[in-house]
XYZ file of C-alpha atoms in Angstrom:
687
model
C -0.804 82.857 72.334
C 2.598 81.260 71.759
C 3.162 77.908 70.029
C 4.879 76.587 73.147
C 1.797 77.238 75.236
C -0.455 75.618 72.663
C 1.824 72.586 72.550
C 1.717 72.331 76.327
C -2.033 72.549 76.156
C -2.154 69.719 73.630
C 0.223 67.553 75.655
C -2.162 67.963 78.577
C -5.113 67.136 76.350
C -7.307 65.792 79.132
C -9.275 69.032 79.288
C -10.076 68.877 75.591
C -10.864 65.226 76.041
C -13.237 65.509 78.971
C -14.561 69.056 78.415
C -14.831 69.396 74.643
C -16.934 72.626 74.809
C -14.571 74.493 77.138
C -13.147 77.575 75.327
C -9.564 77.163 74.209
C -8.314 80.472 75.666
C -9.724 79.562 79.091
C -7.919 76.243 78.807
C -4.612 77.972 78.034
C -5.063 80.421 80.867
C -5.886 77.631 83.271
C -2.814 75.668 82.217
C -0.594 78.690 82.895
C -1.864 78.975 86.452
C -1.986 75.306 87.510
C 0.825 73.894 85.387
C 2.452 72.014 88.228
C -0.870 70.386 89.214
C -1.823 69.165 85.744
C -0.033 65.819 85.786
C -1.461 64.486 89.064
C -4.847 66.013 88.310
C -5.165 64.451 84.868
C -4.364 60.992 86.238
C -6.946 61.302 89.006
C -9.661 62.669 86.728
C -8.987 60.072 84.025
C -9.013 57.140 86.411
C -12.198 58.330 88.114
C -14.019 58.885 84.858
C -12.641 55.750 83.248
C -13.446 53.644 86.283
C -16.968 55.036 86.427
C -17.308 54.371 82.684
C -18.379 57.980 82.054
C -16.206 58.055 78.909
C -16.685 54.721 77.200
C -15.974 56.145 73.714
C -12.811 57.961 74.562
C -10.756 58.964 71.457
C -7.423 60.375 72.651
C -5.785 61.386 69.358
C -3.164 64.104 69.362
C -0.425 65.624 67.237
C 3.184 64.906 67.965
C 5.950 66.774 66.188
C 9.168 65.129 65.092
C 12.023 67.479 64.240
C 14.911 66.478 62.048
C 18.028 68.507 61.393
C 19.923 68.315 58.132
C 22.989 70.133 56.855
C 22.205 72.015 53.672
C 24.389 72.743 50.679
C 25.358 76.058 52.261
C 26.889 74.224 55.208
C 24.241 75.427 57.655
C 21.903 73.279 59.715
C 18.245 73.375 58.797
C 15.411 72.018 60.928
C 12.420 70.243 59.428
C 9.197 69.622 61.328
C 7.130 66.481 60.644
C 3.712 66.396 62.364
C 2.379 62.895 63.122
C -0.917 61.677 64.495
C -0.722 59.496 67.605
C -3.327 57.775 69.741
C -3.076 56.936 73.427
C -4.496 53.881 75.181
C -4.197 51.960 78.423
C -2.349 48.662 78.627
C -3.363 45.696 80.756
C -1.547 47.216 83.750
C -3.491 50.501 83.520
C -0.543 52.500 82.224
C -0.973 54.978 79.385
C 0.736 54.060 76.132
C 0.880 55.728 72.718
C 1.116 54.314 69.238
C 1.669 55.947 65.863
C -1.214 56.175 63.359
C -0.419 58.189 60.215
C 1.740 61.138 59.087
C -0.065 64.483 58.698
C 0.160 67.031 55.887
C -0.787 70.287 57.646
C 0.550 72.809 55.134
C -2.974 74.188 54.570
C -3.240 74.837 58.349
C -0.179 76.973 59.065
C -1.391 78.021 62.504
C -0.773 75.672 65.402
C -4.046 76.939 66.880
C -5.911 75.599 63.828
C -3.941 72.379 63.889
C -4.862 71.591 67.476
C -8.429 72.670 66.782
C -8.427 70.171 63.909
C -7.246 67.488 66.312
C -10.087 68.413 68.673
C -12.650 68.153 65.850
C -11.121 64.816 64.734
C -11.518 63.372 68.234
C -15.134 64.528 68.251
C -15.725 62.874 64.862
C -14.307 59.584 66.109
C -16.549 59.675 69.187
C -19.785 61.097 67.751
C -19.437 60.589 63.986
C -18.530 63.017 61.179
C -22.122 64.088 60.471
C -22.163 66.616 63.364
C -19.524 68.826 61.727
C -21.146 70.097 58.552
C -19.685 73.610 58.469
C -17.117 73.982 55.730
C -14.107 75.541 57.435
C -10.460 74.702 56.796
C -10.286 73.009 60.214
C -13.317 70.755 59.697
C -12.331 69.993 56.104
C -8.882 68.881 57.217
C -10.348 66.879 60.081
C -12.744 65.161 57.648
C -9.813 64.384 55.318
C -7.767 62.809 58.129
C -10.860 60.913 59.296
C -11.232 59.463 55.801
C -7.583 58.334 55.783
C -8.044 56.593 59.129
C -11.242 54.915 57.930
C -9.575 53.739 54.717
C -6.702 52.129 56.632
C -8.988 50.627 59.285
C -7.417 52.617 62.112
C -10.616 54.078 63.589
C -11.054 52.854 67.118
C -7.619 51.245 67.021
C -7.026 52.154 70.638
C -10.197 50.342 71.678
C -9.045 47.270 69.770
C -5.663 47.352 71.478
C -7.235 47.835 74.904
C -9.670 44.966 74.242
C -6.802 42.765 73.101
C -4.841 43.643 76.218
C -7.852 42.860 78.388
C -8.199 39.481 76.708
C -4.498 38.784 77.147
C -4.723 39.790 80.775
C -7.772 37.563 81.279
C -5.996 34.703 79.486
C -2.910 34.978 81.667
C -2.245 31.698 83.474
C -1.733 31.129 87.152
C 1.708 29.527 87.242
C 1.049 27.543 90.407
C -1.908 25.776 88.768
C 0.103 24.233 85.892
C 0.036 20.435 85.818
C 0.638 17.660 83.252
C -1.816 14.766 83.144
C -2.632 11.667 81.044
C 0.783 10.948 79.478
C 0.570 8.326 76.731
C 3.174 6.855 74.375
C 2.732 8.078 70.799
C 6.047 7.617 68.944
C 6.025 3.858 68.314
C 2.288 4.016 67.618
C 2.928 6.680 64.984
C 5.587 4.531 63.286
C 3.311 1.461 63.149
C 0.239 3.303 61.900
C 2.254 5.022 59.184
C 3.529 1.610 58.054
C -0.066 0.350 57.881
C -1.042 3.486 55.967
C 1.695 2.834 53.397
C 0.544 -0.762 53.073
C -3.006 0.549 52.433
C -4.531 -2.191 54.548
C -7.524 0.048 55.300
C -8.516 0.256 51.634
C -8.214 -3.537 51.269
C -10.452 -4.236 54.284
C -12.908 -1.626 53.054
C -13.101 -3.426 49.704
C -14.130 -6.554 51.633
C -17.156 -4.703 53.051
C -15.745 -3.928 56.490
C -17.190 -0.904 58.323
C -15.022 1.999 59.492
C -15.323 1.057 63.168
C -14.366 -2.547 62.399
C -11.356 -1.431 60.360
C -10.253 0.997 63.089
C -10.342 -1.788 65.677
C -8.313 -4.092 63.407
C -5.687 -1.398 62.791
C -5.415 -0.705 66.519
C -5.030 -4.420 67.267
C -2.316 -4.991 64.645
C -0.308 -1.949 65.774
C -0.750 -2.927 69.425
C 0.560 -6.439 68.724
C 3.654 -4.988 67.035
C 4.374 -2.726 70.044
C 2.879 -4.644 72.977
C 2.899 -8.389 72.109
C 0.685 -9.504 74.973
C -2.650 -11.188 75.495
C -5.915 -9.481 74.568
C -6.703 -8.936 78.248
C -3.423 -7.124 78.896
C -3.630 -5.246 75.582
C -6.889 -3.632 76.735
C -5.182 -2.321 79.881
C -2.243 -0.998 77.873
C -4.554 0.822 75.469
C -6.274 2.493 78.406
C -3.270 3.337 80.564
C -0.134 3.473 78.403
C -0.775 3.946 74.703
C -2.248 6.777 72.626
C -3.321 4.391 69.839
C -7.019 5.073 70.364
C -6.475 8.844 70.097
C -5.244 8.441 66.524
C -8.720 7.151 65.622
C -10.785 9.314 67.962
C -11.937 6.275 69.943
C -12.433 6.171 73.688
C -10.168 3.431 75.104
C -12.976 2.266 77.382
C -14.947 1.199 74.304
C -12.373 -1.518 73.501
C -12.760 -4.815 75.350
C -10.949 -8.130 75.150
C -14.019 -9.759 73.597
C -13.978 -7.217 70.760
C -10.286 -7.945 70.211
C -10.958 -11.700 70.120
C -13.669 -11.229 67.481
C -11.469 -8.882 65.466
C -8.586 -11.378 65.364
C -10.934 -14.143 64.200
C -12.316 -11.881 61.472
C -8.792 -11.084 60.306
C -7.899 -14.770 60.134
C -10.913 -15.422 57.897
C -9.089 -13.309 55.261
C -5.660 -14.816 55.949
C -4.647 -15.858 52.420
C -6.249 -12.831 50.744
C -4.483 -10.395 53.085
C -1.115 -12.112 52.570
C -1.447 -12.014 48.796
C -2.481 -8.352 48.890
C 0.312 -7.267 51.249
C 2.938 -9.185 49.271
C 1.830 -7.560 46.014
C 1.702 -4.184 47.755
C 5.298 -4.244 49.062
C 6.605 -5.548 45.734
C 4.905 -2.621 44.002
C 5.823 -0.055 46.660
C 9.522 -0.963 46.847
C 9.856 -2.241 43.258
C 10.852 -5.759 44.331
C 11.019 -8.898 42.222
C 10.713 -12.356 43.740
C 13.496 -14.545 42.388
C 14.231 -16.589 45.522
C 11.812 -18.280 47.928
C 13.110 -19.259 51.365
C 11.215 -22.125 52.988
C 11.454 -23.124 56.641
C 9.374 -24.127 59.657
C 9.304 -23.409 63.355
C 7.038 -24.390 66.219
C 5.568 -22.820 69.340
C 4.635 -24.613 72.533
C 1.373 -24.449 74.482
C 1.017 -23.683 78.172
C -1.283 -26.657 78.660
C -1.298 -30.403 78.076
C -4.641 -30.496 76.263
C -4.499 -32.343 72.945
C -6.484 -31.343 69.859
C -6.265 -31.746 66.097
C -3.786 -28.866 65.976
C -1.982 -29.278 69.300
C 0.196 -32.390 69.317
C 3.327 -33.574 71.088
C 6.528 -33.613 69.052
C 10.095 -32.288 69.106
C 10.011 -28.729 70.454
C 12.642 -26.269 69.271
C 12.508 -24.688 72.751
C 13.111 -28.123 74.364
C 9.642 -28.014 75.964
C 8.955 -31.721 75.582
C 6.312 -31.473 78.321
C 4.019 -29.293 76.187
C 2.156 -29.857 72.921
C 3.289 -27.721 70.012
C 1.924 -26.099 66.852
C 3.992 -25.807 63.648
C 4.249 -22.599 61.604
C 5.564 -22.815 58.045
C 6.752 -19.736 56.159
C 7.839 -18.852 52.644
C 9.931 -15.664 52.639
C 11.521 -13.721 49.795
C 15.152 -12.603 49.837
C 14.205 -9.147 51.201
C 12.635 -10.600 54.343
C 8.968 -10.156 53.359
C 6.518 -12.990 53.873
C 5.058 -14.686 50.809
C 2.950 -17.379 52.486
C 2.423 -18.746 55.994
C 0.561 -21.883 57.030
C -0.246 -23.504 60.353
C 0.133 -27.272 60.824
C -0.467 -29.707 63.654
C 2.439 -30.201 66.021
C 3.300 -33.740 64.905
C 3.530 -32.882 61.189
C 6.848 -33.882 59.617
C 8.836 -31.015 58.106
C 9.123 -32.727 54.746
C 5.322 -33.166 54.531
C 4.556 -29.429 54.500
C 6.431 -28.068 51.501
C 4.217 -29.191 48.628
C 1.013 -27.848 50.212
C 2.570 -24.441 50.789
C 4.147 -24.175 47.355
C 0.870 -25.167 45.664
C -0.839 -22.182 47.307
C 1.529 -19.769 45.529
C 1.288 -18.494 42.001
C 2.891 -21.034 39.638
C 6.270 -20.023 38.174
C 4.904 -20.024 34.636
C 2.484 -17.214 35.469
C 5.230 -14.597 35.246
C 7.571 -16.520 32.937
C 10.472 -16.650 35.389
C 11.884 -19.681 37.158
C 12.145 -19.147 40.911
C 14.719 -20.671 43.251
C 13.574 -22.420 46.437
C 16.105 -22.474 49.298
C 15.477 -24.919 52.150
C 17.127 -26.964 54.884
C 18.035 -30.646 54.786
C 14.989 -31.648 56.847
C 12.680 -30.667 53.982
C 14.715 -31.774 50.971
C 13.663 -35.393 50.649
C 13.834 -36.840 47.143
C 10.052 -36.637 46.625
C 10.066 -32.898 47.337
C 13.031 -32.260 45.043
C 11.326 -34.220 42.282
C 8.106 -32.229 42.759
C 10.026 -28.931 42.505
C 11.710 -30.005 39.269
C 8.425 -31.135 37.752
C 6.694 -27.855 38.677
C 9.304 -25.532 37.232
C 11.292 -24.572 40.333
C 15.025 -24.582 40.913
C 16.249 -25.410 44.393
C 19.212 -25.101 46.735
C 19.450 -27.198 49.876
C 21.846 -28.944 52.217
C 22.262 -32.532 51.028
C 20.816 -35.093 53.372
C 23.593 -37.321 54.721
C 26.081 -34.481 54.588
C 29.782 -35.157 54.202
C 29.423 -38.909 54.792
C 28.542 -39.376 51.120
C 31.237 -40.669 48.805
C 31.802 -37.383 46.981
C 34.655 -36.372 44.711
C 36.245 -32.933 44.468
C 36.192 -31.357 40.999
C 39.492 -29.655 40.274
C 41.741 -27.792 42.668
C 39.991 -24.402 42.506
C 38.877 -23.172 45.941
C 36.935 -19.968 46.617
C 37.067 -18.217 50.006
C 33.896 -16.428 51.115
C 32.483 -15.074 54.378
C 29.322 -15.944 56.251
C 27.046 -13.483 58.077
C 29.453 -13.506 61.046
C 32.367 -12.586 58.735
C 34.021 -15.973 59.277
C 36.097 -17.398 56.425
C 34.615 -20.343 54.519
C 36.176 -22.344 51.684
C 33.892 -23.622 48.932
C 34.551 -25.764 45.849
C 32.591 -27.880 43.405
C 32.130 -31.611 44.041
C 30.228 -34.475 42.453
C 28.607 -37.778 43.363
C 28.206 -40.626 40.937
C 24.755 -40.913 39.314
C 23.658 -37.493 40.654
C 22.779 -34.825 38.083
C 22.582 -31.921 40.554
C 25.463 -29.545 41.202
C 27.241 -30.020 44.541
C 29.154 -27.418 46.488
C 31.463 -28.558 49.298
C 31.461 -26.028 52.135
C 34.354 -26.149 54.618
C 34.078 -23.824 57.610
C 37.016 -23.554 59.989
C 34.832 -22.107 62.752
C 32.331 -24.949 62.316
C 35.215 -27.448 62.476
C 36.360 -26.096 65.840
C 32.806 -26.107 67.142
C 32.072 -29.699 66.100
C 35.458 -30.926 67.356
C 34.751 -29.380 70.761
C 31.274 -30.949 70.834
C 32.651 -34.382 69.926
C 35.416 -34.155 72.541
C 32.883 -33.322 75.254
C 30.600 -36.123 74.082
C 33.549 -38.551 74.131
C 34.371 -37.564 77.723
C 30.748 -38.112 78.776
C 30.661 -41.473 76.991
C 33.866 -42.677 78.630
C 32.622 -41.514 82.043
C 29.507 -43.596 81.439
C 31.601 -46.621 80.478
C 33.628 -46.240 83.655
C 30.417 -46.119 85.693
C 29.211 -49.344 84.078
C 32.610 -50.967 84.719
C 32.502 -49.863 88.341
C 29.094 -51.514 88.740
C 30.509 -54.732 87.319
C 33.475 -54.749 89.671
C 31.589 -53.605 92.795
C 29.796 -56.025 95.079
C 26.040 -55.632 94.649
C 26.442 -53.705 91.376
C 24.779 -54.311 88.023
C 26.398 -57.424 86.544
C 23.750 -59.406 84.703
C 24.114 -59.437 80.918
C 20.655 -57.963 80.190
C 20.935 -55.178 82.767
C 24.440 -54.225 81.647
C 23.302 -54.122 78.015
C 20.384 -51.866 79.017
C 22.767 -49.440 80.745
C 25.055 -49.463 77.727
C 22.124 -48.898 75.359
C 20.928 -45.858 77.291
C 24.482 -44.481 77.316
C 24.832 -44.924 73.542
C 21.506 -43.126 73.067
C 22.740 -40.133 75.059
C 26.088 -40.008 73.222
C 25.021 -41.147 69.767
C 27.494 -38.877 67.949
C 30.596 -40.650 69.335
C 29.466 -44.137 70.384
C 30.424 -45.524 66.954
C 34.062 -44.607 67.613
C 34.399 -47.223 70.385
C 34.853 -50.998 70.333
C 33.426 -52.484 73.557
C 33.904 -56.109 74.723
C 32.471 -58.038 77.698
C 33.617 -61.209 79.500
C 30.915 -63.545 80.874
C 30.985 -66.490 83.295
C 28.912 -69.682 83.229
C 25.940 -67.933 84.893
C 25.789 -65.239 82.169
C 27.156 -62.622 84.564
C 29.536 -59.972 83.272
C 32.901 -60.330 84.924
C 34.904 -57.776 82.956
C 34.483 -54.934 80.472
C 37.035 -53.290 78.174
C 36.830 -50.624 75.454
C 39.120 -49.026 72.923
C 38.698 -45.990 70.677
C 39.008 -46.917 67.006
C 41.434 -44.414 65.409
C 40.184 -45.129 61.880
C 36.603 -44.305 62.823
C 37.736 -41.187 64.680
C 39.799 -40.090 61.706
C 36.885 -40.659 59.315
C 34.529 -38.665 61.491
C 37.070 -35.887 62.048
C 37.625 -35.530 58.313
C 33.981 -34.508 57.947
C 33.909 -31.994 60.794
C 32.918 -28.518 59.649
C 31.991 -29.730 56.152
C 28.666 -30.137 54.412
C 27.375 -30.392 50.847
C 25.050 -27.878 49.217
C 22.938 -29.478 46.491
C 21.320 -27.399 43.743
C 19.603 -27.849 40.406
C 21.190 -24.634 39.090
C 23.570 -24.988 36.177
C 26.190 -22.578 34.905
C 26.590 -20.592 38.120
C 29.880 -19.968 39.915
C 30.671 -21.097 43.445
C 30.251 -17.516 44.702
C 26.807 -17.108 43.107
C 25.473 -20.405 44.446
C 26.753 -19.557 47.933
C 25.065 -16.146 47.839
C 21.768 -17.746 46.822
C 22.001 -20.266 49.658
C 23.159 -17.786 52.281
C 19.935 -15.742 52.060
C 18.264 -18.520 54.048
C 19.423 -16.537 57.085
C 16.561 -14.175 56.267
C 13.918 -16.728 57.176
C 15.781 -17.465 60.403
C 15.639 -13.738 61.194
C 11.884 -13.781 60.490
C 11.310 -16.547 63.029
C 13.539 -14.784 65.551
C 11.435 -11.632 65.211
C 8.193 -13.583 65.539
C 9.387 -15.375 68.662
C 11.374 -12.626 70.382
C 9.863 -9.299 69.319
C 6.288 -10.436 68.650
C 6.248 -13.164 71.323
C 4.198 -15.848 69.557
C 5.038 -18.366 72.267
C 3.908 -19.642 74.649
C 0.316 -19.954 73.455
C -2.464 -19.739 76.048
C -5.506 -20.122 73.763
C -7.627 -23.234 74.142
C -9.422 -23.566 70.795
C -7.731 -24.316 67.475
C -9.416 -21.344 65.777
C -8.107 -18.979 68.451
C -4.600 -20.430 68.014
C -4.729 -19.804 64.267
C -5.975 -16.251 64.858
C -3.115 -15.744 67.331
C -0.520 -16.759 64.721
C -2.220 -14.685 62.025
C -2.191 -11.552 64.184
C 1.537 -12.000 64.839
C 2.116 -12.416 61.093
C 0.198 -9.184 60.353
C 2.254 -7.389 62.995
C 5.384 -8.733 61.308
C 4.322 -6.965 58.101
C 4.526 -3.701 60.048
C 7.955 -4.634 61.428
C 9.401 -5.837 58.115
C 8.135 -2.775 56.216
C 9.702 -0.419 58.756
C 13.007 -2.291 58.879
C 13.231 -2.488 55.082
C 12.777 1.292 54.826
C 15.604 1.748 57.322
C 17.864 -0.715 55.477
C 17.358 1.234 52.259
C 18.719 4.279 54.098
C 21.737 2.300 55.338
C 20.421 1.792 58.875
C 20.289 -1.745 60.301
C 18.229 -1.504 63.472
C 16.397 -4.155 65.456
C 12.698 -3.719 66.153
C 13.381 -3.484 69.881
C 15.713 -0.543 69.247
C 13.143 1.156 67.006
C 10.540 0.869 69.766
C 12.975 2.106 72.403
C 13.801 5.261 70.444
C 10.218 5.938 69.349
C 8.819 5.511 72.864
C 10.618 8.684 73.988
C 7.850 10.758 72.375
C 4.613 10.965 74.318
C 1.410 12.985 74.190
C 0.480 14.825 77.382
C -2.235 17.226 78.558
C -1.193 20.472 80.255
C -3.903 22.031 82.444
C -3.746 25.512 83.997
C -6.167 28.025 85.501
C -6.509 31.502 84.032
C -6.782 34.740 85.974
C -10.444 35.063 84.949
C -11.193 31.737 86.677
C -11.526 29.620 83.539
C -9.382 26.531 82.968
C -7.306 25.815 79.854
C -6.247 22.334 78.736
C -3.728 21.839 75.921
C -2.965 18.315 74.686
C 0.055 17.964 72.438
C 3.036 15.736 71.715
C 6.466 16.318 73.140
C 9.173 17.428 70.750
C 11.176 14.473 69.351
C 14.768 14.150 70.485
C 17.616 13.962 67.995
C 17.635 10.162 67.676
C 13.897 10.115 67.056
C 14.112 13.014 64.598
C 16.718 11.069 62.622
C 14.492 7.980 62.705
C 11.496 9.970 61.437
C 13.631 11.439 58.682
C 14.750 7.995 57.492
C 11.160 6.760 57.558
C 9.988 9.953 55.817
C 7.617 10.820 58.661
C 6.656 14.313 59.766
C 6.192 15.131 63.438
C 4.030 15.639 65.472
C 2.065 12.376 65.424
C -1.065 14.042 66.844
C -2.317 17.566 66.218
C -2.323 20.061 69.062
C -5.717 20.393 70.750
C -6.851 23.204 73.040
C -9.838 23.126 75.367
C -11.219 25.971 77.514
C -13.377 25.150 80.510
C -15.604 28.244 81.018
C -17.067 28.548 84.505
C -20.502 30.216 84.827
C -21.339 30.017 88.509
C -22.187 26.331 89.052
C -22.257 25.522 85.342
C -19.149 24.300 83.549
C -18.971 24.516 79.783
C -16.151 23.018 77.688
C -15.160 24.640 74.430
C -12.792 22.809 72.074
C -10.581 24.992 69.927
């Protein structure tokens, strides 16, 4: 029998596979006679037997020869034969595939007849076990040796593993038409806020106060929600259910959160107001290595959407010009980096100057750390009693002098320093002094402020003169207002409306015997106008600091813009007004929740500023909101349903933002769920 015939026999190994006891020489003879029918016949027989599961333990191993030709030193070509062991299997489409197992060393079996017999014995060992071949022949010994190599490398039954894997892959194949995305929720801004709270370690602080995990989770959700969605508790509940993925970060069902739970949580947080503020202030100073050298003090107010009066809600001057609504006052002490040090809530009719001492007493005294702190405040707070209290309690101060440029001040020297304000407008500053005043004075002259005040005064003068002409017309017109008392009332109301310029005019009246005004004249006093114009755009900065230059004092004072930015964030980004709550305790809890949300905002913005990025909170939310978490559902070919919930990939702007905040995406881990269908029963398996 030739080697070519034996090789053909092995290539058509289906007879050895299905009829292992059939004599080899009959197989070779049969192949010679029906060679052209082998290929279609083997496919039919294999599919019939495989489909009927007659051969469940099929082990189709065979020898494949690889020939390589090399040029020897004598210049002639020499062929080298490398026998290799292969195994065939069916893929998920039913097609036959082969894969390489191990190389074979068949030098001790020089005959191809013995080699193929060894392959036959090896297949039998794989199917039925090696114990059936106990006779010690070169063929069985070699087959047992190869079997041991396969067992050592874990390659026995490798074809079955591949076929099983292919069947699983085929069963797991998805029906493309069934793909759908459901339950999209915003996750980017939520991730940023929760990471800020994690850095602040607010959870550990609340836990130290005896709060339970569920109570802490609700508080964290509420603070983050206020920073992102500054709405009422009722609307916040709807946003948590329909728009935000905040609850998923804590494994809480959104339906479990109600507005009543949020109300109770905000009241509980307010009960720890001072303790939380002290802890958060110490935490950011430690985290960012900050040192408080300057305190910025200021107040703002928020109006109510009702006319009900209480101890807290009182009518007064509203900064939003809502004179029809009662207001509540919020006082804040801020450090030069924009972090809150202390906040307090006062009744709406509290004078600005009456709030400072109470707030400063609640802080650690300056002597506790051995350093004298500087308090920066506006003119409305810096009455003499407050300045005296600051001096007596070890504080320095910088403020705008009450009375402004109308004081009889004197310029010291001719040295003038030019600086810029936050709008990059040029400002001239120089030292000044007032008799019997020990504090240092700094005269600030702003050209832009001069133009602004001149324009305001010119418009006020036009309105005042128009009012005078209207009064004169009433005097000269039949049936008009002419009686002395009525004319004086009209003039008084006009002076009240134009109080900034009414002093510039000299007004005279002519009366008859019946005390009726017969004529009215007015002139604008140029000396008074000149005196007022000389003070336009100028104001005095008063400080207890000694030995500092004009530039240094200006830089200390100019950080007061930080507290203005804090109030702008609270009112615009965190929407503290209008207030709809009816009880005073709920109003205080409302302010406290906004203050806690501001800690999230200020921490995030400070991290960005350290990386050279000045970005508003609205812009941070806009960029972060581009990342959402969504569930993708699809049916598999085997009838089961697969659901994968994962976050979308961040876009470039968001990736840069995460990098600056040192955050790693994704916000939420990928979750996979398989819905296995067993007739009418549905079973969900989370993976």
